[in-house]
PDB file of C-alpha atoms and ligand atoms in Angstrom:
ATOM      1  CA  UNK A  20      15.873 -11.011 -12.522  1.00 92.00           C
ATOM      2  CA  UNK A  21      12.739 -12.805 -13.229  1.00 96.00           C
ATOM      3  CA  UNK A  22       9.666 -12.238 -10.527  1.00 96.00           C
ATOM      4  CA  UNK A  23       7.299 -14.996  -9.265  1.00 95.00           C
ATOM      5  CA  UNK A  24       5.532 -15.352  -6.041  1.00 93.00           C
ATOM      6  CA  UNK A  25       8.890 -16.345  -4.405  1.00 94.00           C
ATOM      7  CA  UNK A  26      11.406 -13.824  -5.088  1.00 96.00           C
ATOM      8  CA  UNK A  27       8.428 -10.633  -5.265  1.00 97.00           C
ATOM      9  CA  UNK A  28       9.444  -9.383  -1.771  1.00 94.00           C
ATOM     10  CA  UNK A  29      13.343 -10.342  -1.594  1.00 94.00           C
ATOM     11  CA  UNK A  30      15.786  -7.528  -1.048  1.00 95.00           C
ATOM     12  CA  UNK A  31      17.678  -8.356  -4.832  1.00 96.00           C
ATOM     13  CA  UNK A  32      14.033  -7.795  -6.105  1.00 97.00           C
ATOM     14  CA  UNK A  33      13.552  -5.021  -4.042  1.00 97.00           C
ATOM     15  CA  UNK A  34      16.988  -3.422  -5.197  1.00 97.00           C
ATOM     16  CA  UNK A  35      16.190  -4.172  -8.696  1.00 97.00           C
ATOM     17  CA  UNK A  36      12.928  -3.156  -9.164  1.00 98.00           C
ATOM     18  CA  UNK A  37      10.872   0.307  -7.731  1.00 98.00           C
ATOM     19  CA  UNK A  38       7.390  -0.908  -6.224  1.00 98.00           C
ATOM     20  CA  UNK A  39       4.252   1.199  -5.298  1.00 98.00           C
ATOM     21  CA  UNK A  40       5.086   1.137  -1.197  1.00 96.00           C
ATOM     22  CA  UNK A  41       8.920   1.542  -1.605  1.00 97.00           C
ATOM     23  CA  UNK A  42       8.129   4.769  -3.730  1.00 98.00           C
ATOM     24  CA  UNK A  43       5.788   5.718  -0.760  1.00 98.00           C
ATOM     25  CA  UNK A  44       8.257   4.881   1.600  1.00 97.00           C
ATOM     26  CA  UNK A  45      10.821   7.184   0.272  1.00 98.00           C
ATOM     27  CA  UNK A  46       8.657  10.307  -1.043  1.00 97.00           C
ATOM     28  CA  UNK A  47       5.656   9.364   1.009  1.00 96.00           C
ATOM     29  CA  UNK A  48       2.111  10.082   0.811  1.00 95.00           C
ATOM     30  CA  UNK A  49      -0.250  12.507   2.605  1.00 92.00           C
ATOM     31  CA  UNK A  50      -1.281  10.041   4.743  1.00 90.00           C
ATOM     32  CA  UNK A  51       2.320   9.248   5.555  1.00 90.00           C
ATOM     33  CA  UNK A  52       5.280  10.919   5.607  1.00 93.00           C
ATOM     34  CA  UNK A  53       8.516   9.354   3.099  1.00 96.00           C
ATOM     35  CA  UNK A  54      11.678   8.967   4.884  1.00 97.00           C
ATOM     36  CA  UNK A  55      14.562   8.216   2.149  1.00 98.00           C
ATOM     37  CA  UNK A  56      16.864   7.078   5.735  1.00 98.00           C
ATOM     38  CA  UNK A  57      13.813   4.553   6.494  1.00 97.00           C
ATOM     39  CA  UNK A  58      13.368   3.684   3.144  1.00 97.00           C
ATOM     40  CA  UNK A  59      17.156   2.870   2.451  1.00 98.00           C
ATOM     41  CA  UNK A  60      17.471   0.812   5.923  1.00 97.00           C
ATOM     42  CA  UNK A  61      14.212  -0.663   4.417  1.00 95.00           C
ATOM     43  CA  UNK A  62      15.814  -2.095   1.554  1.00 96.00           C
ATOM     44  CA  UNK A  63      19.113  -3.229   2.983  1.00 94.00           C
ATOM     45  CA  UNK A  64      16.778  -6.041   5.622  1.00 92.00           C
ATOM     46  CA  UNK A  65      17.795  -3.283   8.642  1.00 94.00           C
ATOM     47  CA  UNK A  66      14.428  -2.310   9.295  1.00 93.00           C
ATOM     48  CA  UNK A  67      10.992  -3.163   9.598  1.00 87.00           C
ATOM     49  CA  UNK A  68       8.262  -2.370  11.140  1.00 85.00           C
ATOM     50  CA  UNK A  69       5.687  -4.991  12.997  1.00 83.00           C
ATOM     51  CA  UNK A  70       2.112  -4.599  11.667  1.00 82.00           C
ATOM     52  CA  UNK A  71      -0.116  -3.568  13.950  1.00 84.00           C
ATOM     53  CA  UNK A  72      -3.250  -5.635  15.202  1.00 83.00           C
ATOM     54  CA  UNK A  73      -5.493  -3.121  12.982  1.00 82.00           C
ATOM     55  CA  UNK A  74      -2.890  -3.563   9.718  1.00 85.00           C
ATOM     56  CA  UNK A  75      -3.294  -7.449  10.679  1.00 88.00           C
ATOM     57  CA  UNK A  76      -7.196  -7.316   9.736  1.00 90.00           C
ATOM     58  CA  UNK A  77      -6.365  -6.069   6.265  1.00 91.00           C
ATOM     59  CA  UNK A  78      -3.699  -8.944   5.852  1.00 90.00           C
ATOM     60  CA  UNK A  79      -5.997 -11.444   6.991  1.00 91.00           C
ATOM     61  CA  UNK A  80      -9.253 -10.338   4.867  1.00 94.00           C
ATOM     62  CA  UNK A  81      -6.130  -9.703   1.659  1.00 92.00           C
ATOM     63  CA  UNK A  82      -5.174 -13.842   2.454  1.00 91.00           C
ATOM     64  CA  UNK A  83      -8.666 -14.600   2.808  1.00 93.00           C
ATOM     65  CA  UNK A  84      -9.558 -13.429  -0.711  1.00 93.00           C
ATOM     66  CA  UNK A  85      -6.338 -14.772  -2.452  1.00 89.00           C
ATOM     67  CA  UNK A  86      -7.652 -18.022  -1.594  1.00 74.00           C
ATOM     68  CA  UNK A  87      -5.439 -21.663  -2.649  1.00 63.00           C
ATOM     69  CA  UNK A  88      -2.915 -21.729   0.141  1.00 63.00           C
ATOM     70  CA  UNK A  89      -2.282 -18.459   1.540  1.00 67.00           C
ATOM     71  CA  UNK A  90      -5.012 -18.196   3.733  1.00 76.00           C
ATOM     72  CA  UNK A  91      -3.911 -21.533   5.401  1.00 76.00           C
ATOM     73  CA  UNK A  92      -0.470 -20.192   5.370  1.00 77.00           C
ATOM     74  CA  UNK A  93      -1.281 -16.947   6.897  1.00 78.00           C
ATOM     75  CA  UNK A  94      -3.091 -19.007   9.905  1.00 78.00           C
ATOM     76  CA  UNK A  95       0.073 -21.005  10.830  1.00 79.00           C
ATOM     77  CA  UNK A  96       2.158 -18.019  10.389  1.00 79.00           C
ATOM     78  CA  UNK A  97      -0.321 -16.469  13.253  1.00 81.00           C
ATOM     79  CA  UNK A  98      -0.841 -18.143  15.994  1.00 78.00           C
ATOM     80  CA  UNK A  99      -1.411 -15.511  17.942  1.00 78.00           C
ATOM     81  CA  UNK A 100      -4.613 -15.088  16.073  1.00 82.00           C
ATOM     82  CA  UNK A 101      -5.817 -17.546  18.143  1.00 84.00           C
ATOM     83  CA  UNK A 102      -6.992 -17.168  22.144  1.00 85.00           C
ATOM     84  CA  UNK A 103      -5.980 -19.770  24.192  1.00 84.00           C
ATOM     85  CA  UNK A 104      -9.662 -21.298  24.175  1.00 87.00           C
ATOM     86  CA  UNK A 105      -8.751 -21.845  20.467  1.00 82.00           C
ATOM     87  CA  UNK A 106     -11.889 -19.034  19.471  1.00 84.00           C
ATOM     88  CA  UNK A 107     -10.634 -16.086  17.187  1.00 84.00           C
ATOM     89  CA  UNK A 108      -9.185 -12.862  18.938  1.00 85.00           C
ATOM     90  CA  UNK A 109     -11.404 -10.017  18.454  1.00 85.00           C
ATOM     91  CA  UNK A 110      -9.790  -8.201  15.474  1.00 85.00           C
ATOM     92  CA  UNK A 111     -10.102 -11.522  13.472  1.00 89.00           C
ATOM     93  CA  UNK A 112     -13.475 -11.665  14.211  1.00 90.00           C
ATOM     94  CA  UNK A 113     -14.516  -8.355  12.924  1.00 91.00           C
ATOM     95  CA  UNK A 114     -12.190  -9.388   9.880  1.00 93.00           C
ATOM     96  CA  UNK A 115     -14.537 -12.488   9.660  1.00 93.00           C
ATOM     97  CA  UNK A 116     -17.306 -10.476   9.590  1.00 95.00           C
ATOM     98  CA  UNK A 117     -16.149  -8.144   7.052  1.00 96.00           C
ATOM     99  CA  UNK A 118     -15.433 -11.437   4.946  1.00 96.00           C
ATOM    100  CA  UNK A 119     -18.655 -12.258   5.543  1.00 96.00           C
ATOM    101  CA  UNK A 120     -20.406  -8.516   4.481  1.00 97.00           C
ATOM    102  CA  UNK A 121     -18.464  -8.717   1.164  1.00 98.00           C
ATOM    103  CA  UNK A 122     -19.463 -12.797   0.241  1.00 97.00           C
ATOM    104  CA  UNK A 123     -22.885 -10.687   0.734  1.00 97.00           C
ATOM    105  CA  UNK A 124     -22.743  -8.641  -2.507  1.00 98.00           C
ATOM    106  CA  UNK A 125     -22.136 -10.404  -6.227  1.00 98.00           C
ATOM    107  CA  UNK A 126     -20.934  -7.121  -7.874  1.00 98.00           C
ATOM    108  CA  UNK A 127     -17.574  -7.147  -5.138  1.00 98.00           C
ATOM    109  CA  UNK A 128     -17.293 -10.819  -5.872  1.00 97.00           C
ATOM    110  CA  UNK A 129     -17.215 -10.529  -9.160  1.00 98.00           C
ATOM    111  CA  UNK A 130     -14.966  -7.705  -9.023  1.00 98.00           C
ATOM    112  CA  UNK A 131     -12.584  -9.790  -6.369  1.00 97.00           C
ATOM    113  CA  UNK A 132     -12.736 -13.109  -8.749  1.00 97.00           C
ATOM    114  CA  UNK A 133     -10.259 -11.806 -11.493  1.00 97.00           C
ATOM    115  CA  UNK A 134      -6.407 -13.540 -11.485  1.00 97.00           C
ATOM    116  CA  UNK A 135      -5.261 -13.014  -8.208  1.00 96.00           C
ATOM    117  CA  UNK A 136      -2.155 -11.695  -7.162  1.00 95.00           C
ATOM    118  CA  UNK A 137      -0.842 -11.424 -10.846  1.00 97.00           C
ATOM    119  CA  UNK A 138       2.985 -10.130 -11.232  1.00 98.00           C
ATOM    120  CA  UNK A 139       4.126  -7.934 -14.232  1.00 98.00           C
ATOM    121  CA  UNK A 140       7.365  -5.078 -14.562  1.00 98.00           C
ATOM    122  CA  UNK A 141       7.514  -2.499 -16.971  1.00 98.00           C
ATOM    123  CA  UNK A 142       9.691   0.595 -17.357  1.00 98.00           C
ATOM    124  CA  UNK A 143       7.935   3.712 -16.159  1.00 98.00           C
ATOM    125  CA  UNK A 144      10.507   7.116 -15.695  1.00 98.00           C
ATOM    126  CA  UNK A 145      13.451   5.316 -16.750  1.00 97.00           C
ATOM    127  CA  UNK A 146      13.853   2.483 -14.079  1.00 97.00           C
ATOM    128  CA  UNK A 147      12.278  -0.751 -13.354  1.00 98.00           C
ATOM    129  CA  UNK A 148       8.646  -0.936 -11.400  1.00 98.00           C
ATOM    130  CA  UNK A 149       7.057  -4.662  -9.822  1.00 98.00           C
ATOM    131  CA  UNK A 150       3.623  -4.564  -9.200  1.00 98.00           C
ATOM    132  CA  UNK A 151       1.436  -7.428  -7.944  1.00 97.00           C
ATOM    133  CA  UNK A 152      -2.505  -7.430  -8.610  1.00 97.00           C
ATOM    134  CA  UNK A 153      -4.816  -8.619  -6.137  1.00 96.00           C
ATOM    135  CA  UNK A 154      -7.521  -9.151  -8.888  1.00 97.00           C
ATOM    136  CA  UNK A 155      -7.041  -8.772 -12.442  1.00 98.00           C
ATOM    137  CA  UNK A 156      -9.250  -9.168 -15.429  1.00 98.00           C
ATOM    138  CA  UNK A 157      -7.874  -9.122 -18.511  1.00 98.00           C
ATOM    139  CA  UNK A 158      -8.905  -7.002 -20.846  1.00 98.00           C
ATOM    140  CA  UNK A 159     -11.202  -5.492 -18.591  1.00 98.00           C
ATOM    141  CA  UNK A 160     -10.136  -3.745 -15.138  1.00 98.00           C
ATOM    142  CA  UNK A 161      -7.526  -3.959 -12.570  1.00 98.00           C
ATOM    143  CA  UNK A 162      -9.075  -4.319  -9.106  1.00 98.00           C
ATOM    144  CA  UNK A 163      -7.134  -3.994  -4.826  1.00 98.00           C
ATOM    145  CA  UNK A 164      -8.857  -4.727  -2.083  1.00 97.00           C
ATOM    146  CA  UNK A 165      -8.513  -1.940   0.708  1.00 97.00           C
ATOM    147  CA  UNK A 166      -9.805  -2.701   4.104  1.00 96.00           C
ATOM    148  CA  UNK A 167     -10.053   1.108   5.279  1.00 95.00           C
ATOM    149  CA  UNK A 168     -11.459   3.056   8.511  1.00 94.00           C
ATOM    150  CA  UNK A 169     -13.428   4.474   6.601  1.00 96.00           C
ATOM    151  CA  UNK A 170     -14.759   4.946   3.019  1.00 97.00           C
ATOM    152  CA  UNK A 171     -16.166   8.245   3.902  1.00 96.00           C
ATOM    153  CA  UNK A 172     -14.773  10.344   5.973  1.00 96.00           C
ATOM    154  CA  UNK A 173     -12.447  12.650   4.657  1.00 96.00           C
ATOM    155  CA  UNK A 174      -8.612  13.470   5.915  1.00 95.00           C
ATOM    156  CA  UNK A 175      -7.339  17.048   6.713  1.00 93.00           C
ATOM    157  CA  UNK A 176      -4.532  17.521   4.984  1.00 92.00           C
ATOM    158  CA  UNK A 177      -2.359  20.667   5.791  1.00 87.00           C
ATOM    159  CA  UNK A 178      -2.393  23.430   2.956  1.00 88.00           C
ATOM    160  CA  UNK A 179      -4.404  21.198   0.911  1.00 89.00           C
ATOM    161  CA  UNK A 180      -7.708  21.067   2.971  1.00 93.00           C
ATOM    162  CA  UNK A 181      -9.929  17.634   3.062  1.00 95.00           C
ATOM    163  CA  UNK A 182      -9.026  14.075   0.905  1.00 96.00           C
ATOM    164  CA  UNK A 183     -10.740  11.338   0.754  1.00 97.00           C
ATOM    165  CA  UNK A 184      -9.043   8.020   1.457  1.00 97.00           C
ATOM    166  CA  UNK A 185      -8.027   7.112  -1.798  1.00 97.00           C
ATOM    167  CA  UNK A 186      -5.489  10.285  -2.637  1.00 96.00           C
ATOM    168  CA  UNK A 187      -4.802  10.614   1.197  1.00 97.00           C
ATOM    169  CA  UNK A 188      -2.954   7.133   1.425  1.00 97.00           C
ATOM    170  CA  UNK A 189      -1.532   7.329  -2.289  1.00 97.00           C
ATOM    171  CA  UNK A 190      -4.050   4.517  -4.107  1.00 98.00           C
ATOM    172  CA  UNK A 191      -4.528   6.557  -6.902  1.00 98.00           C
ATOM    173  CA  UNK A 192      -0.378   6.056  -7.184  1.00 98.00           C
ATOM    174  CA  UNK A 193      -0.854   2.331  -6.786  1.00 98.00           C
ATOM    175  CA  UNK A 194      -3.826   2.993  -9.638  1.00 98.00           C
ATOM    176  CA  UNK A 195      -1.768   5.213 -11.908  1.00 98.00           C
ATOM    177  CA  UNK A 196       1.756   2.653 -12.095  1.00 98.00           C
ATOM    178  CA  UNK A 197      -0.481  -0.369 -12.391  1.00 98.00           C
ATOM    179  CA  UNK A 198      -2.601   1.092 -15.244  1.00 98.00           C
ATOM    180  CA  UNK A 199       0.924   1.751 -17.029  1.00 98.00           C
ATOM    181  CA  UNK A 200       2.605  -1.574 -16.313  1.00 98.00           C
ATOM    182  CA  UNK A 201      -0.450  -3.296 -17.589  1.00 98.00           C
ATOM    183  CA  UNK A 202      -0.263  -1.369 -20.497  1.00 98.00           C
ATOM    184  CA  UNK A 203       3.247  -2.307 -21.114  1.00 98.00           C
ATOM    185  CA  UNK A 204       2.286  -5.640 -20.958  1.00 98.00           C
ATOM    186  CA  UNK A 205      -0.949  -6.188 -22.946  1.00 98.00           C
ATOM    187  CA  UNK A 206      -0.975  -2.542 -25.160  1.00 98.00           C
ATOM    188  CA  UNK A 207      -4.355  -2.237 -23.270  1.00 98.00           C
ATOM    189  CA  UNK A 208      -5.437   0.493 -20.947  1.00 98.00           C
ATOM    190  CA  UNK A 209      -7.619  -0.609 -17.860  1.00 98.00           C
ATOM    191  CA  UNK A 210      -9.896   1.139 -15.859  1.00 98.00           C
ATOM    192  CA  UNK A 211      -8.679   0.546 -11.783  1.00 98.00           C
ATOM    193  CA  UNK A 212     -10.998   0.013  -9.037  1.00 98.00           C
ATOM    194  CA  UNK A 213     -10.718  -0.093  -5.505  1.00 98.00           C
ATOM    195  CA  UNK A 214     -12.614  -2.675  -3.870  1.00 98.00           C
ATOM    196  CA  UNK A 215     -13.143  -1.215  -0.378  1.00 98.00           C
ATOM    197  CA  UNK A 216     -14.559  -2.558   3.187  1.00 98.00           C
ATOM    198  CA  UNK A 217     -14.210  -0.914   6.187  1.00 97.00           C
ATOM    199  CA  UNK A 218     -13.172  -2.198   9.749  1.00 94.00           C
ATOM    200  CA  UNK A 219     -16.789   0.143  11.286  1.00 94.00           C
ATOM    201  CA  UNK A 220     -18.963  -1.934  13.320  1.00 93.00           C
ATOM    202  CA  UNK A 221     -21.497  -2.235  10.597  1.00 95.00           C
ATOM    203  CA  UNK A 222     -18.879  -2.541   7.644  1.00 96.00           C
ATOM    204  CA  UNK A 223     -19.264  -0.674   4.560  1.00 97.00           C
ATOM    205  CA  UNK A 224     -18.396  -1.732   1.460  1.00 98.00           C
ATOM    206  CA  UNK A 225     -18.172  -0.034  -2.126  1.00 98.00           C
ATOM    207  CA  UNK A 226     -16.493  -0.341  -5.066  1.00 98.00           C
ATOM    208  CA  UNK A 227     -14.575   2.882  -6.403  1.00 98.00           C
ATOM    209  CA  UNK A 228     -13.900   3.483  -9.933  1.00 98.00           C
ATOM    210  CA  UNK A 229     -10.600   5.533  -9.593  1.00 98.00           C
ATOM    211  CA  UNK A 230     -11.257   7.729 -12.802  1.00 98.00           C
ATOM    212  CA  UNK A 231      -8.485   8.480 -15.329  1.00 98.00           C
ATOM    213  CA  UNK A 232      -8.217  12.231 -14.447  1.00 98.00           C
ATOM    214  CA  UNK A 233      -6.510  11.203 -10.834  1.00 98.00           C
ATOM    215  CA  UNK A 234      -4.330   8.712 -12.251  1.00 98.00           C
ATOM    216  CA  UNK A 235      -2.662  11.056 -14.599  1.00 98.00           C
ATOM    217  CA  UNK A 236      -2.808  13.844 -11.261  1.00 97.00           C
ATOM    218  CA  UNK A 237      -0.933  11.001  -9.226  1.00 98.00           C
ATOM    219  CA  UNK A 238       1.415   9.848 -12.389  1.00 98.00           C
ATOM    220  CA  UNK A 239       2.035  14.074 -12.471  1.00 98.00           C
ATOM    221  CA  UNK A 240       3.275  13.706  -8.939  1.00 97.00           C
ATOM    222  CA  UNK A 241       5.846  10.695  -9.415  1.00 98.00           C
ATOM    223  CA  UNK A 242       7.136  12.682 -12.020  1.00 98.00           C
ATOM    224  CA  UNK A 243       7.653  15.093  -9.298  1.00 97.00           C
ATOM    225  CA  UNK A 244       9.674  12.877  -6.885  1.00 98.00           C
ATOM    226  CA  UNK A 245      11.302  10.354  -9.218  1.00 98.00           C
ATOM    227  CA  UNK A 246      14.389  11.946  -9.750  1.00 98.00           C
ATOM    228  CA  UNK A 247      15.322  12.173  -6.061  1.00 98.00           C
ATOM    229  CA  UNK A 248      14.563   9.102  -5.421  1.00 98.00           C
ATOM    230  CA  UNK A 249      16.162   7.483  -8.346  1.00 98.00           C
ATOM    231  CA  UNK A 250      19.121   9.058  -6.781  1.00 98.00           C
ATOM    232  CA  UNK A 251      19.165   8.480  -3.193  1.00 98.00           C
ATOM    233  CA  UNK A 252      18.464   4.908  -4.100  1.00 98.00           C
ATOM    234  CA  UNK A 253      21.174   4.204  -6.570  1.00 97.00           C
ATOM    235  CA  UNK A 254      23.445   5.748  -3.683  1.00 97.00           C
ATOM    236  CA  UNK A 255      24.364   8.980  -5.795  1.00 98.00           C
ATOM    237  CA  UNK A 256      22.579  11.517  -3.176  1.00 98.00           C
ATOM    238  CA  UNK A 257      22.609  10.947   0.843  1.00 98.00           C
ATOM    239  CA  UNK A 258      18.974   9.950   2.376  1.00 98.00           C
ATOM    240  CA  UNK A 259      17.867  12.259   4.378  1.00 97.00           C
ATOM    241  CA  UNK A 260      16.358  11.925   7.740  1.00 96.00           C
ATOM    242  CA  UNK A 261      12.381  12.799   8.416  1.00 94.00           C
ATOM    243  CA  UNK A 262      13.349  12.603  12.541  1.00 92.00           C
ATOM    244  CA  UNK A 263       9.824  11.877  13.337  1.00 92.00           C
ATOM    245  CA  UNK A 264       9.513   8.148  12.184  1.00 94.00           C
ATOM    246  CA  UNK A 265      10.677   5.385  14.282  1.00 94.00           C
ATOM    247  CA  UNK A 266      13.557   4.496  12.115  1.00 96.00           C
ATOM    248  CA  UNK A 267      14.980   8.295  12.986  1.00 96.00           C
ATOM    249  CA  UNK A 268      14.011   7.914  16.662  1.00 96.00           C
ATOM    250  CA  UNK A 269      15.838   4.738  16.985  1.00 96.00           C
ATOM    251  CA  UNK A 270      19.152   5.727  15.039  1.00 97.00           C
ATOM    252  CA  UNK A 271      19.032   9.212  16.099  1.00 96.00           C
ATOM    253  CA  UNK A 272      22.523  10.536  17.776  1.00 96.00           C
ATOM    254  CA  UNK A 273      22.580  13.484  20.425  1.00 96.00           C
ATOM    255  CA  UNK A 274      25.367  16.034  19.865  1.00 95.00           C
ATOM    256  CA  UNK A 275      23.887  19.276  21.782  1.00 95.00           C
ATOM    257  CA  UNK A 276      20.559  20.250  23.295  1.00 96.00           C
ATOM    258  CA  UNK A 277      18.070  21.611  21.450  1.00 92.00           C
ATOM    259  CA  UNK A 278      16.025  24.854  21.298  1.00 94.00           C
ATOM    260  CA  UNK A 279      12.880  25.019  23.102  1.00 93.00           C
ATOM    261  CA  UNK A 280      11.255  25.863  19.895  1.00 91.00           C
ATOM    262  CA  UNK A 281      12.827  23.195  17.963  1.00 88.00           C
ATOM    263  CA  UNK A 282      11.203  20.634  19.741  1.00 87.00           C
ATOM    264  CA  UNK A 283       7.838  21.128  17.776  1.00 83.00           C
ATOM    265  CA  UNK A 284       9.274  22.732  15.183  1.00 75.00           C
ATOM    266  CA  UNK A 285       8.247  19.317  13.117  1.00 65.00           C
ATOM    267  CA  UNK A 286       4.743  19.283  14.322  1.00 54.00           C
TER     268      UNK A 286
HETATM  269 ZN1   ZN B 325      12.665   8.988   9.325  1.00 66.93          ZN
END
């Protein structure tokens, strides 16, 4: 199967090919927690999530900066972006403004202005991987926008203490497959930046150089998870439930009450 802008997200491409987010979906990050049951449902069109309003500022600033159609596209496809005075709901406004904060600054421009959204597969662990680029430069550096909480302030993460953003949500992942794919591709080994804003009422912005030493720490920890997931996906090993996300909540079956201590034993 051959990728373009059409077929990226479909559920053959999705069965064909591993992405970034499916892999997250079934082993997870720190940030989130994998569910190979969610995940599975996930590719077989039985579940999906709605974004939330805060998810929706991302998308919109993401459309904004992919410019030709999709930012037009992305308005029709929202109407309820709009109040019924016509004016912007609050979200997009601060999504306008963060627009705004990054036109601002010539170095994030720049960094934004490479091919956008730029398909490419390659073979990494023995299967198929898709990625899609929001800004690429050949020759030169890979670069994804983030629109974050917060570029600073660092995540607790139990039994491995505080993370910053980028390893707590599993962008140095994203960094380490595209860096490889690329590769594939071209024979050339980019650096990978994240081009970050942040949704704070004054919004910061920064451009992260995500170094080589954390791409080959997250490529270390695919390695880790690969296997299992290779398998649950090709239907060889049964997914197993987390019970905490809201696919497990919604499927879940009661056969017999529960001890009192089992009821945070998650937690
Ligand atoms: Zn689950």
């Amino acid at each position: 199967m051959k990728l373009n802008p059409d077929n990226y997200y479909t559920e053959a491409a999705n069965y064909e090919y591993m992405s970034v987010s499916q892999y997250k979906d079934f082993a997870g990050s720190y940030g989130r927690r994998g569910c190979e049951a969610r995940a599975m449902a996930n590719l077989r069109g039985e579940w999906s999530e709605a974004p939330s309003l805060a998810m929706m500022v991302g998308s919109y600033v993401d459309a904004y900066f992919e410019s030709g159609t999709s930012f037009g596209t992305f308005q029709t496809s929202h109407p309820d972006m709009f109040r019924q005075d016509g004016g912007l709901r609050a979200p997009y406004e601060r999504a306008n403004e963060i627009i705004r904060r990054i036109e601002r600054d010539d170095f994030m421009m720049q960094c934004l202005s490479g091919e956008k959204q730029v398909i490419m597969t390659g073979e990494v662990f023995g299967i198929p991987w898709k990625i899609k680029m929001d800004s690429y430069h050949p020759g030169k550096v890979i670069v994804d926008l983030k629109v974050v909480e917060s570029i600073r302030k660092l995540k607790w993460v139990k039994d491995i203490g505080y993370l910053d953003f980028i390893r707590y949500w599993g962008y140095d992942v994203q960094g380490a497959i595209y860096q490889e794919v690329v590769y594939q591709n071209t024979g050339k080994k980019l650096p990978f930046y994240i081009a970050a804003a942040t949704k704070e009422p004054v919004p910061e912005i920064q451009v992260i150089h995500v170094q080589d030493i954390f791409l080959r720490q997250a490529m270390a920890s695919v390695a880790y998870n690969i296997n299992r997931v290779k398998e649950v996906k090709s239907g060889k090993e049964p997914p197993g439930r987390c019970e905490i996300c809201g696919y497990c909540l919604d499927t879940r079956v009661l056969h017999c009450p529960v001890g009192l201590l089992d009821i945070t034993s998650e937690v």
